[in-house]
């Protein structure tokens, strides 16, 4: 959720040049879970209303 | 904004389509570091952010090892976490100038920004403010010439949310400062 919020804010700024996923994570886990996609190291928010995440 | 049926990003106006993210490697020995980097490369990541700032000579060695081991495979970013003196920073810059290092984050303690004035404009342009940048007020101070940093690190958790982050970003834009967004990855 915090990742998605940061991505939306980041991509709305023309001077955004760099992004970083902070902290290490388990490589075996699925990294993509709602809100945004991660492909070949590129991050993209989905285009759904709000932050594009659903309450579970 | 869900009522309006648009995304937060469309509400503010999308300026960026997609950017490659770096992944962070902590301070660890060369063997572990190389293994971790290999894993990230297999997943498609092409930029590494390396934590440094404990021992400048060991840091120089680590970035050289990564550069040699993964020549042309990774761009590097360095996060020194306030760990250097000015002399150590100058040494790091001097000994890594031929490597693909995009920028160095928070090399000196917050509050020591005046010491950067001994560096050249080009060198300062490649420094990123993290602990030095708390909110819009500190952002404004960091835009006073001669500017110590060319890049602002923005974390939503640090500045207090999207609105506060947008305030900092507007200040930065008018000072020709680039933004580096750090998004916290929590795997539960």
Short mmCIF file of N, CA and C in Angstrom, two decimals, chain B:
data_model
loop_
_atom_site.label_atom_id
_atom_site.label_comp_id
_atom_site.label_asym_id
_atom_site.label_seq_id
_atom_site.Cartn_x
_atom_site.Cartn_y
_atom_site.Cartn_z
N UNK B 1 -11.17 9.84 -4.08
CA UNK B 1 -10.87 9.77 -5.50
C UNK B 1 -11.46 8.51 -6.14
N UNK B 2 -11.77 7.55 -5.29
CA UNK B 2 -12.47 6.38 -5.84
C UNK B 2 -13.86 6.79 -6.28
N UNK B 3 -14.45 7.80 -5.61
CA UNK B 3 -15.78 8.28 -6.01
C UNK B 3 -15.71 8.93 -7.39
N UNK B 4 -14.64 9.68 -7.64
CA UNK B 4 -14.46 10.31 -8.96
C UNK B 4 -14.15 9.27 -10.04
N UNK B 5 -13.74 8.12 -9.60
CA UNK B 5 -13.43 7.05 -10.55
C UNK B 5 -12.08 7.23 -11.22
N UNK B 6 -11.20 8.04 -10.63
CA UNK B 6 -9.87 8.19 -11.23
C UNK B 6 -8.79 7.84 -10.19
N UNK B 7 -7.61 7.56 -10.68
CA UNK B 7 -6.53 7.21 -9.77
C UNK B 7 -5.94 8.48 -9.16
N UNK B 8 -5.26 8.30 -8.04
CA UNK B 8 -4.58 9.42 -7.39
C UNK B 8 -3.60 10.07 -8.38
N UNK B 9 -2.95 9.20 -9.14
CA UNK B 9 -1.97 9.68 -10.12
C UNK B 9 -2.63 10.55 -11.20
N UNK B 10 -3.78 10.12 -11.70
CA UNK B 10 -4.48 10.92 -12.72
C UNK B 10 -5.02 12.21 -12.13
N UNK B 11 -5.36 12.18 -10.86
CA UNK B 11 -5.85 13.39 -10.20
C UNK B 11 -4.75 14.47 -10.22
N UNK B 12 -3.53 14.07 -9.89
CA UNK B 12 -2.42 15.04 -9.90
C UNK B 12 -1.87 15.28 -11.31
N UNK B 13 -2.07 14.33 -12.18
CA UNK B 13 -1.52 14.43 -13.54
C UNK B 13 -0.26 13.59 -13.66
N UNK B 14 -0.32 12.60 -14.53
CA UNK B 14 0.82 11.69 -14.67
C UNK B 14 1.91 12.34 -15.51
N UNK B 15 3.12 12.39 -14.97
CA UNK B 15 4.26 12.98 -15.69
C UNK B 15 5.28 11.92 -16.11
N UNK B 16 5.25 10.78 -15.44
CA UNK B 16 6.25 9.74 -15.67
C UNK B 16 5.52 8.44 -16.00
N UNK B 17 5.96 7.74 -17.01
CA UNK B 17 5.30 6.48 -17.37
C UNK B 17 5.78 5.33 -16.49
N UNK B 18 7.05 5.11 -16.46
CA UNK B 18 7.62 4.06 -15.61
C UNK B 18 9.11 4.30 -15.45
N UNK B 19 9.64 3.94 -14.30
CA UNK B 19 11.07 4.08 -14.05
C UNK B 19 11.62 2.76 -13.54
N UNK B 20 12.90 2.50 -13.82
CA UNK B 20 13.50 1.31 -13.23
C UNK B 20 13.81 1.57 -11.76
N UNK B 21 13.51 0.62 -10.92
CA UNK B 21 13.81 0.79 -9.50
C UNK B 21 15.16 0.16 -9.16
N UNK B 22 15.81 0.74 -8.17
CA UNK B 22 16.99 0.06 -7.62
C UNK B 22 16.49 -0.85 -6.49
N UNK B 23 17.33 -1.79 -6.13
CA UNK B 23 17.06 -2.61 -4.95
C UNK B 23 18.25 -2.43 -4.01
N UNK B 24 17.97 -2.50 -2.71
CA UNK B 24 18.98 -2.15 -1.73
C UNK B 24 19.74 -3.37 -1.22
N UNK B 25 21.05 -3.23 -1.19
CA UNK B 25 21.92 -4.27 -0.60
C UNK B 25 22.57 -3.69 0.65
N UNK B 26 22.41 -4.40 1.75
CA UNK B 26 22.97 -3.93 3.02
C UNK B 26 24.47 -4.12 3.08
N UNK B 27 25.05 -3.74 4.23
CA UNK B 27 26.49 -3.90 4.39
C UNK B 27 26.76 -5.37 4.72
N UNK B 28 27.40 -6.06 3.81
CA UNK B 28 27.71 -7.47 4.04
C UNK B 28 28.99 -7.82 3.30
N UNK B 29 29.50 -9.04 3.51
CA UNK B 29 30.77 -9.39 2.87
C UNK B 29 30.59 -9.60 1.37
N UNK B 30 31.72 -9.62 0.66
CA UNK B 30 31.69 -9.62 -0.81
C UNK B 30 30.93 -10.81 -1.38
N UNK B 31 31.14 -11.97 -0.77
CA UNK B 31 30.52 -13.19 -1.31
C UNK B 31 28.99 -13.08 -1.21
N UNK B 32 28.49 -12.71 -0.04
CA UNK B 32 27.04 -12.59 0.16
C UNK B 32 26.46 -11.51 -0.74
N UNK B 33 27.22 -10.42 -0.87
CA UNK B 33 26.78 -9.30 -1.69
C UNK B 33 26.62 -9.74 -3.15
N UNK B 34 27.59 -10.49 -3.65
CA UNK B 34 27.55 -10.94 -5.04
C UNK B 34 26.38 -11.91 -5.26
N UNK B 35 26.17 -12.82 -4.29
CA UNK B 35 25.04 -13.75 -4.40
C UNK B 35 23.71 -13.00 -4.45
N UNK B 36 23.55 -12.01 -3.56
CA UNK B 36 22.31 -11.25 -3.52
C UNK B 36 22.11 -10.48 -4.83
N UNK B 37 23.19 -9.89 -5.32
CA UNK B 37 23.11 -9.13 -6.58
C UNK B 37 22.73 -10.03 -7.74
N UNK B 38 23.27 -11.25 -7.76
CA UNK B 38 22.92 -12.20 -8.84
C UNK B 38 21.43 -12.48 -8.82
N UNK B 39 20.88 -12.67 -7.63
CA UNK B 39 19.45 -12.93 -7.49
C UNK B 39 18.62 -11.78 -8.03
N UNK B 40 19.03 -10.57 -7.70
CA UNK B 40 18.29 -9.39 -8.18
C UNK B 40 18.38 -9.27 -9.70
N UNK B 41 19.56 -9.60 -10.23
CA UNK B 41 19.71 -9.51 -11.69
C UNK B 41 18.81 -10.51 -12.39
N UNK B 42 18.71 -11.71 -11.82
CA UNK B 42 17.85 -12.74 -12.40
C UNK B 42 16.39 -12.29 -12.39
N UNK B 43 16.02 -11.49 -11.41
CA UNK B 43 14.63 -10.99 -11.32
C UNK B 43 14.38 -9.80 -12.25
N UNK B 44 15.43 -9.32 -12.88
CA UNK B 44 15.24 -8.24 -13.84
C UNK B 44 15.70 -6.87 -13.37
N UNK B 45 16.18 -6.78 -12.13
CA UNK B 45 16.62 -5.47 -11.63
C UNK B 45 17.97 -5.10 -12.23
N UNK B 46 18.15 -3.80 -12.52
CA UNK B 46 19.38 -3.37 -13.18
C UNK B 46 20.10 -2.23 -12.43
N UNK B 47 19.57 -1.87 -11.26
CA UNK B 47 20.22 -0.84 -10.45
C UNK B 47 20.33 -1.33 -9.01
N UNK B 48 21.51 -1.19 -8.43
CA UNK B 48 21.70 -1.58 -7.04
C UNK B 48 21.96 -0.35 -6.19
N UNK B 49 21.31 -0.29 -5.04
CA UNK B 49 21.66 0.75 -4.06
C UNK B 49 22.43 0.06 -2.94
N UNK B 50 23.66 0.51 -2.74
CA UNK B 50 24.53 -0.16 -1.78
C UNK B 50 24.68 0.70 -0.53
N UNK B 51 24.42 0.09 0.61
CA UNK B 51 24.61 0.79 1.88
C UNK B 51 26.11 0.83 2.19
N UNK B 52 26.58 2.02 2.54
CA UNK B 52 27.99 2.18 2.88
C UNK B 52 28.10 3.08 4.12
N UNK B 53 29.28 3.63 4.33
CA UNK B 53 29.41 4.65 5.37
C UNK B 53 30.02 4.18 6.67
N UNK B 54 30.45 2.90 6.73
CA UNK B 54 31.08 2.43 7.96
C UNK B 54 32.60 2.52 7.86
N UNK B 55 33.13 2.08 6.72
CA UNK B 55 34.58 2.08 6.51
C UNK B 55 34.83 2.44 5.04
N UNK B 56 35.34 3.63 4.80
CA UNK B 56 35.41 4.13 3.43
C UNK B 56 36.29 3.24 2.53
N UNK B 57 37.39 2.70 3.08
CA UNK B 57 38.25 1.86 2.25
C UNK B 57 37.52 0.57 1.85
N UNK B 58 36.81 -0.02 2.81
CA UNK B 58 36.03 -1.23 2.50
C UNK B 58 34.91 -0.90 1.51
N UNK B 59 34.31 0.29 1.64
CA UNK B 59 33.24 0.69 0.71
C UNK B 59 33.77 0.81 -0.72
N UNK B 60 34.94 1.44 -0.85
CA UNK B 60 35.54 1.60 -2.18
C UNK B 60 35.80 0.23 -2.79
N UNK B 61 36.30 -0.69 -1.95
CA UNK B 61 36.58 -2.04 -2.43
C UNK B 61 35.28 -2.73 -2.87
N UNK B 62 34.22 -2.59 -2.08
CA UNK B 62 32.96 -3.27 -2.39
C UNK B 62 32.36 -2.77 -3.71
N UNK B 63 32.35 -1.46 -3.93
CA UNK B 63 31.77 -0.97 -5.19
C UNK B 63 32.64 -1.37 -6.38
N UNK B 64 33.95 -1.48 -6.15
CA UNK B 64 34.82 -1.94 -7.24
C UNK B 64 34.55 -3.41 -7.56
N UNK B 65 34.38 -4.22 -6.51
CA UNK B 65 34.09 -5.65 -6.71
C UNK B 65 32.80 -5.80 -7.50
N UNK B 66 31.76 -5.08 -7.10
CA UNK B 66 30.47 -5.17 -7.81
C UNK B 66 30.60 -4.71 -9.25
N UNK B 67 31.34 -3.64 -9.45
CA UNK B 67 31.49 -3.11 -10.81
C UNK B 67 32.23 -4.09 -11.71
N UNK B 68 33.25 -4.74 -11.14
CA UNK B 68 34.02 -5.68 -11.95
C UNK B 68 33.24 -6.96 -12.21
N UNK B 69 32.58 -7.44 -11.17
CA UNK B 69 31.83 -8.69 -11.26
C UNK B 69 30.62 -8.54 -12.20
N UNK B 70 30.00 -7.39 -12.17
CA UNK B 70 28.77 -7.20 -12.95
C UNK B 70 28.93 -6.07 -13.97
N UNK B 71 30.08 -6.03 -14.63
CA UNK B 71 30.36 -4.95 -15.57
C UNK B 71 29.21 -4.76 -16.56
N UNK B 72 28.72 -3.55 -16.66
CA UNK B 72 27.63 -3.17 -17.56
C UNK B 72 26.28 -3.82 -17.23
N UNK B 73 26.20 -4.57 -16.15
CA UNK B 73 24.93 -5.22 -15.81
C UNK B 73 24.13 -4.40 -14.82
N UNK B 74 24.82 -3.64 -13.99
CA UNK B 74 24.13 -2.83 -12.99
C UNK B 74 24.64 -1.39 -12.99
N UNK B 75 23.72 -0.45 -12.78
CA UNK B 75 24.10 0.89 -12.36
C UNK B 75 24.16 0.85 -10.84
N UNK B 76 24.98 1.69 -10.24
CA UNK B 76 25.09 1.68 -8.78
C UNK B 76 24.65 3.02 -8.17
N UNK B 77 24.03 2.92 -7.01
CA UNK B 77 23.74 4.08 -6.17
C UNK B 77 24.32 3.75 -4.81
N UNK B 78 24.76 4.77 -4.10
CA UNK B 78 25.41 4.54 -2.82
C UNK B 78 24.69 5.32 -1.74
N UNK B 79 24.40 4.65 -0.62
CA UNK B 79 23.78 5.32 0.52
C UNK B 79 24.73 5.28 1.70
N UNK B 80 25.36 6.41 1.99
CA UNK B 80 26.40 6.44 3.02
C UNK B 80 25.83 6.70 4.41
N UNK B 81 24.55 6.98 4.50
CA UNK B 81 23.88 7.08 5.81
C UNK B 81 24.60 7.96 6.84
N UNK B 82 25.09 9.11 6.43
CA UNK B 82 25.76 10.09 7.31
C UNK B 82 27.10 9.58 7.85
N UNK B 83 27.65 8.55 7.18
CA UNK B 83 28.80 7.87 7.75
C UNK B 83 30.17 8.46 7.45
N UNK B 84 30.26 9.46 6.55
CA UNK B 84 31.57 9.96 6.15
C UNK B 84 31.90 11.34 6.72
N UNK B 85 33.21 11.58 6.82
CA UNK B 85 33.69 12.95 7.01
C UNK B 85 33.87 13.51 5.60
N UNK B 86 34.12 14.81 5.49
CA UNK B 86 34.34 15.39 4.16
C UNK B 86 35.54 14.72 3.47
N UNK B 87 36.61 14.48 4.25
CA UNK B 87 37.80 13.88 3.66
C UNK B 87 37.52 12.47 3.14
N UNK B 88 36.73 11.73 3.92
CA UNK B 88 36.38 10.36 3.48
C UNK B 88 35.50 10.40 2.23
N UNK B 89 34.58 11.36 2.19
CA UNK B 89 33.73 11.49 1.01
C UNK B 89 34.57 11.82 -0.23
N UNK B 90 35.52 12.74 -0.05
CA UNK B 90 36.38 13.12 -1.18
C UNK B 90 37.20 11.92 -1.65
N UNK B 91 37.65 11.13 -0.69
CA UNK B 91 38.41 9.92 -1.03
C UNK B 91 37.52 8.95 -1.82
N UNK B 92 36.28 8.77 -1.35
CA UNK B 92 35.36 7.85 -2.04
C UNK B 92 35.10 8.33 -3.47
N UNK B 93 34.84 9.63 -3.63
CA UNK B 93 34.58 10.17 -4.97
C UNK B 93 35.79 9.97 -5.87
N UNK B 94 36.98 10.30 -5.32
CA UNK B 94 38.21 10.19 -6.09
C UNK B 94 38.46 8.75 -6.59
N UNK B 95 38.21 7.78 -5.70
CA UNK B 95 38.54 6.39 -6.04
C UNK B 95 37.42 5.65 -6.76
N UNK B 96 36.29 6.30 -6.99
CA UNK B 96 35.20 5.61 -7.68
C UNK B 96 34.74 6.40 -8.91
N UNK B 97 35.53 7.40 -9.30
CA UNK B 97 35.05 8.29 -10.36
C UNK B 97 34.91 7.61 -11.72
N UNK B 98 35.58 6.49 -11.91
CA UNK B 98 35.47 5.81 -13.20
C UNK B 98 34.35 4.76 -13.23
N UNK B 99 33.63 4.62 -12.13
CA UNK B 99 32.57 3.61 -12.05
C UNK B 99 31.21 4.24 -12.37
N UNK B 100 30.24 3.35 -12.66
CA UNK B 100 28.89 3.83 -12.99
C UNK B 100 28.09 4.09 -11.72
N UNK B 101 28.45 5.16 -10.99
CA UNK B 101 27.70 5.50 -9.78
C UNK B 101 26.83 6.71 -10.06
N UNK B 102 25.51 6.51 -9.92
CA UNK B 102 24.58 7.60 -10.24
C UNK B 102 24.64 8.73 -9.22
N UNK B 103 24.62 8.36 -7.94
CA UNK B 103 24.68 9.39 -6.90
C UNK B 103 25.08 8.79 -5.56
N UNK B 104 25.40 9.67 -4.61
CA UNK B 104 25.76 9.26 -3.25
C UNK B 104 24.76 9.92 -2.31
N UNK B 105 24.11 9.11 -1.50
CA UNK B 105 23.07 9.63 -0.62
C UNK B 105 23.60 9.93 0.78
N UNK B 106 23.26 11.11 1.28
CA UNK B 106 23.55 11.56 2.65
C UNK B 106 24.93 11.12 3.16
N UNK B 107 26.00 11.61 2.50
CA UNK B 107 27.34 11.19 2.94
C UNK B 107 27.75 11.77 4.30
N UNK B 108 27.37 13.01 4.58
CA UNK B 108 27.76 13.62 5.86
C UNK B 108 26.55 13.77 6.77
N UNK B 109 26.82 14.06 8.04
CA UNK B 109 25.72 14.25 8.99
C UNK B 109 24.82 15.41 8.57
N UNK B 110 23.52 15.25 8.83
CA UNK B 110 22.60 16.35 8.59
C UNK B 110 23.05 17.54 9.43
N UNK B 111 23.09 18.72 8.83
CA UNK B 111 23.57 19.90 9.54
C UNK B 111 24.98 20.29 9.09
N UNK B 112 25.67 19.36 8.42
CA UNK B 112 27.03 19.61 7.95
C UNK B 112 27.08 20.06 6.49
N UNK B 113 25.95 20.53 5.98
CA UNK B 113 25.86 20.84 4.54
C UNK B 113 26.89 21.87 4.08
N UNK B 114 27.28 22.78 4.97
CA UNK B 114 28.26 23.80 4.55
C UNK B 114 29.58 23.21 4.10
N UNK B 115 29.90 22.03 4.63
CA UNK B 115 31.17 21.39 4.26
C UNK B 115 31.20 20.99 2.78
N UNK B 116 30.00 20.78 2.22
CA UNK B 116 29.93 20.39 0.80
C UNK B 116 30.46 21.48 -0.11
N UNK B 117 30.52 22.70 0.40
CA UNK B 117 30.90 23.81 -0.48
C UNK B 117 32.33 23.68 -0.96
N UNK B 118 33.09 22.79 -0.30
CA UNK B 118 34.45 22.53 -0.80
C UNK B 118 34.44 21.59 -2.00
N UNK B 119 33.29 21.02 -2.29
CA UNK B 119 33.19 20.15 -3.47
C UNK B 119 32.79 20.99 -4.68
N UNK B 120 33.00 20.44 -5.87
CA UNK B 120 32.64 21.17 -7.08
C UNK B 120 31.13 21.10 -7.30
N UNK B 121 30.59 21.97 -8.16
CA UNK B 121 29.16 21.96 -8.49
C UNK B 121 28.75 20.59 -9.02
N UNK B 122 29.59 20.03 -9.90
CA UNK B 122 29.29 18.74 -10.51
C UNK B 122 29.23 17.65 -9.44
N UNK B 123 30.14 17.69 -8.48
CA UNK B 123 30.14 16.68 -7.42
C UNK B 123 28.90 16.82 -6.54
N UNK B 124 28.53 18.04 -6.23
CA UNK B 124 27.36 18.27 -5.36
C UNK B 124 26.07 17.87 -6.06
N UNK B 125 26.04 18.03 -7.37
CA UNK B 125 24.84 17.67 -8.14
C UNK B 125 24.54 16.17 -7.99
N UNK B 126 25.56 15.40 -7.68
CA UNK B 126 25.39 13.94 -7.54
C UNK B 126 25.23 13.50 -6.10
N UNK B 127 24.95 14.45 -5.21
CA UNK B 127 24.68 14.09 -3.81
C UNK B 127 23.17 14.17 -3.56
N UNK B 128 22.65 13.21 -2.79
CA UNK B 128 21.23 13.19 -2.48
C UNK B 128 21.00 13.41 -0.99
N UNK B 129 20.03 14.27 -0.67
CA UNK B 129 19.70 14.57 0.73
C UNK B 129 18.68 13.57 1.26
N UNK B 130 19.00 12.94 2.39
CA UNK B 130 18.00 12.10 3.05
C UNK B 130 17.70 12.69 4.44
N UNK B 131 18.57 12.41 5.42
CA UNK B 131 18.33 12.94 6.77
C UNK B 131 18.36 14.47 6.80
N UNK B 132 19.03 15.11 5.84
CA UNK B 132 19.06 16.58 5.79
C UNK B 132 17.71 17.17 5.39
N UNK B 133 16.86 16.33 4.82
CA UNK B 133 15.59 16.81 4.28
C UNK B 133 14.44 16.20 5.08
N UNK B 134 13.81 17.05 5.91
CA UNK B 134 12.75 16.52 6.76
C UNK B 134 11.36 16.91 6.26
N UNK B 135 11.24 18.14 5.79
CA UNK B 135 9.92 18.67 5.43
C UNK B 135 10.11 19.82 4.42
N UNK B 136 9.02 20.49 4.09
CA UNK B 136 9.09 21.56 3.09
C UNK B 136 10.01 22.70 3.55
N UNK B 137 10.04 22.97 4.86
CA UNK B 137 10.89 24.05 5.37
C UNK B 137 12.37 23.73 5.13
N UNK B 138 12.78 22.51 5.46
CA UNK B 138 14.19 22.17 5.22
C UNK B 138 14.47 22.08 3.72
N UNK B 139 13.47 21.66 2.95
CA UNK B 139 13.66 21.62 1.49
C UNK B 139 13.96 23.02 0.96
N UNK B 140 13.22 23.98 1.44
CA UNK B 140 13.41 25.37 1.00
C UNK B 140 14.82 25.85 1.35
N UNK B 141 15.27 25.53 2.58
CA UNK B 141 16.63 25.94 2.99
C UNK B 141 17.69 25.32 2.09
N UNK B 142 17.45 24.09 1.66
CA UNK B 142 18.44 23.39 0.83
C UNK B 142 18.48 23.91 -0.61
N UNK B 143 17.54 24.80 -0.95
CA UNK B 143 17.56 25.37 -2.30
C UNK B 143 18.30 26.71 -2.34
N UNK B 144 18.79 27.17 -1.17
CA UNK B 144 19.54 28.43 -1.16
C UNK B 144 20.91 28.21 -1.79
N UNK B 145 21.27 29.02 -2.76
CA UNK B 145 22.58 28.82 -3.39
C UNK B 145 23.72 29.22 -2.44
N UNK B 146 24.87 28.54 -2.54
CA UNK B 146 25.12 27.39 -3.43
C UNK B 146 24.49 26.11 -2.84
N UNK B 147 23.70 25.44 -3.64
CA UNK B 147 22.93 24.31 -3.13
C UNK B 147 23.81 23.11 -2.82
N UNK B 148 23.67 22.55 -1.60
CA UNK B 148 24.52 21.40 -1.24
C UNK B 148 24.16 20.12 -1.99
N UNK B 149 22.87 19.96 -2.35
CA UNK B 149 22.44 18.70 -2.98
C UNK B 149 21.79 18.94 -4.34
N UNK B 150 21.95 17.96 -5.23
CA UNK B 150 21.25 18.02 -6.52
C UNK B 150 20.03 17.12 -6.56
N UNK B 151 19.87 16.32 -5.49
CA UNK B 151 18.79 15.33 -5.46
C UNK B 151 18.16 15.32 -4.06
N UNK B 152 16.83 15.23 -4.03
CA UNK B 152 16.12 15.06 -2.75
C UNK B 152 15.55 13.65 -2.67
N UNK B 153 15.82 13.01 -1.55
CA UNK B 153 15.20 11.71 -1.28
C UNK B 153 13.87 11.96 -0.57
N UNK B 154 12.79 11.45 -1.14
CA UNK B 154 11.47 11.61 -0.51
C UNK B 154 10.93 10.25 -0.10
N UNK B 155 10.58 10.15 1.18
CA UNK B 155 9.88 8.96 1.68
C UNK B 155 8.57 9.46 2.26
N UNK B 156 7.47 8.86 1.86
CA UNK B 156 6.18 9.31 2.39
C UNK B 156 6.14 9.19 3.91
N UNK B 157 6.73 8.12 4.42
CA UNK B 157 6.70 7.90 5.87
C UNK B 157 7.49 8.97 6.61
N UNK B 158 8.51 9.51 5.95
CA UNK B 158 9.36 10.51 6.60
C UNK B 158 8.70 11.87 6.61
N UNK B 159 8.12 12.27 5.46
CA UNK B 159 7.61 13.64 5.37
C UNK B 159 6.14 13.76 5.78
N UNK B 160 5.43 12.63 5.86
CA UNK B 160 4.07 12.69 6.41
C UNK B 160 2.94 12.50 5.40
N UNK B 161 3.25 12.04 4.20
CA UNK B 161 2.16 11.71 3.28
C UNK B 161 2.29 12.38 1.93
N UNK B 162 1.31 12.12 1.07
CA UNK B 162 1.37 12.58 -0.32
C UNK B 162 1.38 14.10 -0.41
N UNK B 163 0.57 14.76 0.41
CA UNK B 163 0.47 16.23 0.32
C UNK B 163 1.82 16.88 0.69
N UNK B 164 2.41 16.43 1.78
CA UNK B 164 3.71 16.97 2.20
C UNK B 164 4.78 16.67 1.15
N UNK B 165 4.71 15.48 0.57
CA UNK B 165 5.69 15.10 -0.46
C UNK B 165 5.55 16.00 -1.69
N UNK B 166 4.31 16.32 -2.05
CA UNK B 166 4.09 17.19 -3.21
C UNK B 166 4.63 18.60 -2.95
N UNK B 167 4.51 19.07 -1.72
CA UNK B 167 5.06 20.40 -1.38
C UNK B 167 6.57 20.41 -1.60
N UNK B 168 7.24 19.37 -1.11
CA UNK B 168 8.70 19.28 -1.28
C UNK B 168 9.04 19.19 -2.77
N UNK B 169 8.25 18.42 -3.51
CA UNK B 169 8.57 18.22 -4.93
C UNK B 169 8.44 19.52 -5.73
N UNK B 170 7.48 20.35 -5.37
CA UNK B 170 7.31 21.63 -6.08
C UNK B 170 8.51 22.54 -5.80
N UNK B 171 8.93 22.58 -4.54
CA UNK B 171 10.11 23.39 -4.18
C UNK B 171 11.33 22.91 -4.97
N UNK B 172 11.49 21.60 -5.01
CA UNK B 172 12.64 21.00 -5.71
C UNK B 172 12.60 21.33 -7.20
N UNK B 173 11.42 21.22 -7.78
CA UNK B 173 11.29 21.45 -9.22
C UNK B 173 11.76 22.85 -9.60
N UNK B 174 11.38 23.83 -8.78
CA UNK B 174 11.76 25.21 -9.10
C UNK B 174 13.24 25.47 -8.87
N UNK B 175 13.89 24.60 -8.11
CA UNK B 175 15.33 24.76 -7.87
C UNK B 175 16.14 23.82 -8.77
N UNK B 176 15.44 23.16 -9.71
CA UNK B 176 16.12 22.24 -10.62
C UNK B 176 16.77 21.07 -9.89
N UNK B 177 16.10 20.60 -8.86
CA UNK B 177 16.58 19.45 -8.08
C UNK B 177 15.76 18.22 -8.46
N UNK B 178 16.44 17.11 -8.69
CA UNK B 178 15.73 15.88 -9.04
C UNK B 178 15.25 15.14 -7.81
N UNK B 179 14.25 14.30 -8.00
CA UNK B 179 13.68 13.57 -6.86
C UNK B 179 14.04 12.09 -6.92
N UNK B 180 14.29 11.56 -5.74
CA UNK B 180 14.58 10.14 -5.57
C UNK B 180 13.58 9.60 -4.54
N UNK B 181 12.63 8.81 -4.99
CA UNK B 181 11.59 8.31 -4.10
C UNK B 181 11.99 6.94 -3.58
N UNK B 182 11.96 6.82 -2.27
CA UNK B 182 12.26 5.53 -1.67
C UNK B 182 10.96 4.93 -1.16
N UNK B 183 10.61 3.80 -1.71
CA UNK B 183 9.36 3.17 -1.35
C UNK B 183 9.65 1.92 -0.52
N UNK B 184 9.11 1.89 0.67
CA UNK B 184 9.46 0.83 1.59
C UNK B 184 8.75 -0.47 1.21
N UNK B 185 9.56 -1.47 1.01
CA UNK B 185 9.03 -2.79 0.64
C UNK B 185 8.94 -3.64 1.89
N UNK B 186 7.74 -3.95 2.27
CA UNK B 186 7.58 -4.83 3.44
C UNK B 186 6.96 -6.13 2.99
N UNK B 187 7.65 -7.19 3.22
CA UNK B 187 7.09 -8.51 2.89
C UNK B 187 6.65 -9.14 4.20
N UNK B 188 5.36 -9.41 4.32
CA UNK B 188 4.83 -9.94 5.58
C UNK B 188 4.93 -11.45 5.62
#
